CSV table of N, CA and C in Angstrom, one decimal:
chain,number,residue,atom,x,y,z
A,11,MET,N,190.4,120.9,-1.2
A,11,MET,CA,191.7,120.5,-0.7
A,11,MET,C,192.8,120.8,-1.7
A,12,LYS,N,192.5,120.4,-2.9
A,12,LYS,CA,193.5,120.6,-4.0
A,12,LYS,C,193.8,122.1,-4.2
A,13,LYS,N,192.8,123.0,-4.2
A,13,LYS,CA,193.0,124.4,-4.3
A,13,LYS,C,193.8,125.0,-3.2
A,14,ILE,N,193.5,124.6,-2.0
A,14,ILE,CA,194.2,125.1,-0.8
A,14,ILE,C,195.7,124.7,-0.9
A,15,ALA,N,196.0,123.5,-1.3
A,15,ALA,CA,197.4,123.0,-1.4
A,15,ALA,C,198.1,123.8,-2.5
A,16,GLU,N,197.4,124.0,-3.6
A,16,GLU,CA,198.0,124.8,-4.7
A,16,GLU,C,198.3,126.2,-4.3
A,17,ASP,N,197.4,126.8,-3.5
A,17,ASP,CA,197.6,128.2,-3.1
A,17,ASP,C,198.7,128.3,-2.0
A,18,ILE,N,198.8,127.3,-1.1
A,18,ILE,CA,199.8,127.4,-0.1
A,18,ILE,C,201.2,126.9,-0.6
A,19,ARG,N,201.2,125.9,-1.5
A,19,ARG,CA,202.4,125.3,-2.1
A,19,ARG,C,203.3,124.8,-1.0
A,20,PRO,N,202.9,123.8,-0.3
A,20,PRO,CA,203.7,123.2,0.8
A,20,PRO,C,204.8,122.4,0.1
A,21,LYS,N,206.0,122.2,0.8
A,21,LYS,CA,207.0,121.3,0.4
A,21,LYS,C,206.7,119.9,0.7
A,22,GLU,N,206.0,119.7,1.9
A,22,GLU,CA,205.6,118.4,2.3
A,22,GLU,C,204.2,118.4,2.7
A,23,LEU,N,203.5,117.3,2.5
A,23,LEU,CA,202.1,117.1,2.9
A,23,LEU,C,202.0,115.8,3.7
A,24,PHE,N,201.3,115.9,4.9
A,24,PHE,CA,201.1,114.8,5.8
A,24,PHE,C,199.6,114.4,5.8
A,25,PRO,N,199.2,113.5,4.9
A,25,PRO,CA,197.8,113.1,4.9
A,25,PRO,C,197.4,112.2,6.1
A,26,VAL,N,196.6,112.7,7.0
A,26,VAL,CA,196.1,112.0,8.2
A,26,VAL,C,194.6,111.9,8.1
A,27,HIS,N,194.1,111.0,8.8
A,27,HIS,CA,192.6,110.8,8.9
A,27,HIS,C,192.0,110.6,7.5
A,28,THR,N,192.7,109.8,6.7
A,28,THR,CA,192.2,109.5,5.3
A,28,THR,C,192.3,108.0,5.0
A,29,ASP,N,191.4,107.5,4.3
A,29,ASP,CA,191.5,106.1,3.9
A,29,ASP,C,192.4,105.9,2.6
A,30,LYS,N,192.6,107.0,1.9
A,30,LYS,CA,193.4,106.8,0.6
A,30,LYS,C,194.4,107.9,0.5
A,31,PRO,N,195.5,107.9,1.3
A,31,PRO,CA,196.5,108.9,1.2
A,31,PRO,C,197.2,109.0,-0.1
A,32,GLU,N,197.2,107.9,-0.9
A,32,GLU,CA,197.9,107.9,-2.2
A,32,GLU,C,197.2,108.8,-3.2
A,33,MET,N,195.9,109.2,-2.9
A,33,MET,CA,195.2,110.1,-3.8
A,33,MET,C,195.8,111.5,-3.8
A,34,PHE,N,196.5,111.9,-2.7
A,34,PHE,CA,197.1,113.2,-2.6
A,34,PHE,C,198.2,113.4,-3.6
A,35,SER,N,199.0,112.3,-3.9
A,35,SER,CA,200.0,112.5,-4.9
A,35,SER,C,199.5,112.6,-6.3
A,36,LYS,N,198.3,112.0,-6.5
A,36,LYS,CA,197.7,112.2,-7.8
A,36,LYS,C,197.1,113.6,-8.0
A,37,LEU,N,196.5,114.1,-6.9
A,37,LEU,CA,195.8,115.4,-7.0
A,37,LEU,C,196.8,116.6,-7.0
A,38,ILE,N,197.8,116.5,-6.1
A,38,ILE,CA,198.7,117.6,-5.9
A,38,ILE,C,200.1,117.3,-6.4
A,39,LYS,N,200.6,118.0,-7.4
A,39,LYS,CA,201.9,117.7,-7.9
A,39,LYS,C,202.9,118.6,-7.2
A,40,LYS,N,204.2,118.2,-7.4
A,40,LYS,CA,205.4,118.9,-6.9
A,40,LYS,C,205.3,119.1,-5.4
A,41,VAL,N,204.9,118.0,-4.7
A,41,VAL,CA,204.9,118.0,-3.2
A,41,VAL,C,205.3,116.7,-2.7
A,42,LYS,N,206.1,116.6,-1.7
A,42,LYS,CA,206.5,115.3,-1.1
A,42,LYS,C,205.4,114.9,-0.1
A,43,ILE,N,204.8,113.7,-0.4
A,43,ILE,CA,203.8,113.1,0.5
A,43,ILE,C,204.5,112.3,1.6
A,44,VAL,N,204.3,112.7,2.8
A,44,VAL,CA,204.9,111.9,4.0
A,44,VAL,C,203.7,111.2,4.6
A,45,ARG,N,203.8,109.8,4.6
A,45,ARG,CA,202.8,109.0,5.2
A,45,ARG,C,203.1,108.7,6.6
A,46,PRO,N,202.4,109.2,7.6
A,46,PRO,CA,202.7,109.0,9.0
A,46,PRO,C,202.5,107.5,9.3
A,47,GLU,N,203.3,107.0,10.3
A,47,GLU,CA,203.2,105.7,10.7
A,47,GLU,C,203.0,105.7,12.2
A,48,VAL,N,202.1,104.8,12.7
A,48,VAL,CA,201.8,104.8,14.1
A,48,VAL,C,203.1,104.5,15.0
A,49,GLY,N,203.3,105.4,16.0
A,49,GLY,CA,204.4,105.2,16.9
A,49,GLY,C,205.7,105.9,16.4
A,50,LYS,N,205.7,106.4,15.2
A,50,LYS,CA,207.0,107.0,14.6
A,50,LYS,C,206.9,108.5,14.7
A,51,GLU,N,208.0,109.1,15.1
A,51,GLU,CA,208.0,110.6,15.2
A,51,GLU,C,208.2,111.2,13.8
A,52,ILE,N,207.6,112.3,13.5
A,52,ILE,CA,207.8,113.0,12.2
A,52,ILE,C,208.5,114.3,12.5
A,53,LYS,N,209.6,114.5,11.9
A,53,LYS,CA,210.4,115.8,12.1
A,53,LYS,C,210.0,116.8,11.0
A,54,ILE,N,209.6,117.9,11.4
A,54,ILE,CA,209.1,119.0,10.5
A,54,ILE,C,210.2,120.0,10.4
A,55,LYS,N,210.6,120.4,9.2
A,55,LYS,CA,211.6,121.3,9.0
A,55,LYS,C,211.1,122.7,9.0
């Protein structure tokens, strides 16, 4: 997962279906982690 994100270099990352979304910010630097909330719309730029 880390290698894929480093190759793609996304501006934002939406961790879904994970028990520990905070781990993404430790593994992948220079990316905004957007934590989805149930019932809230996410606008993608």
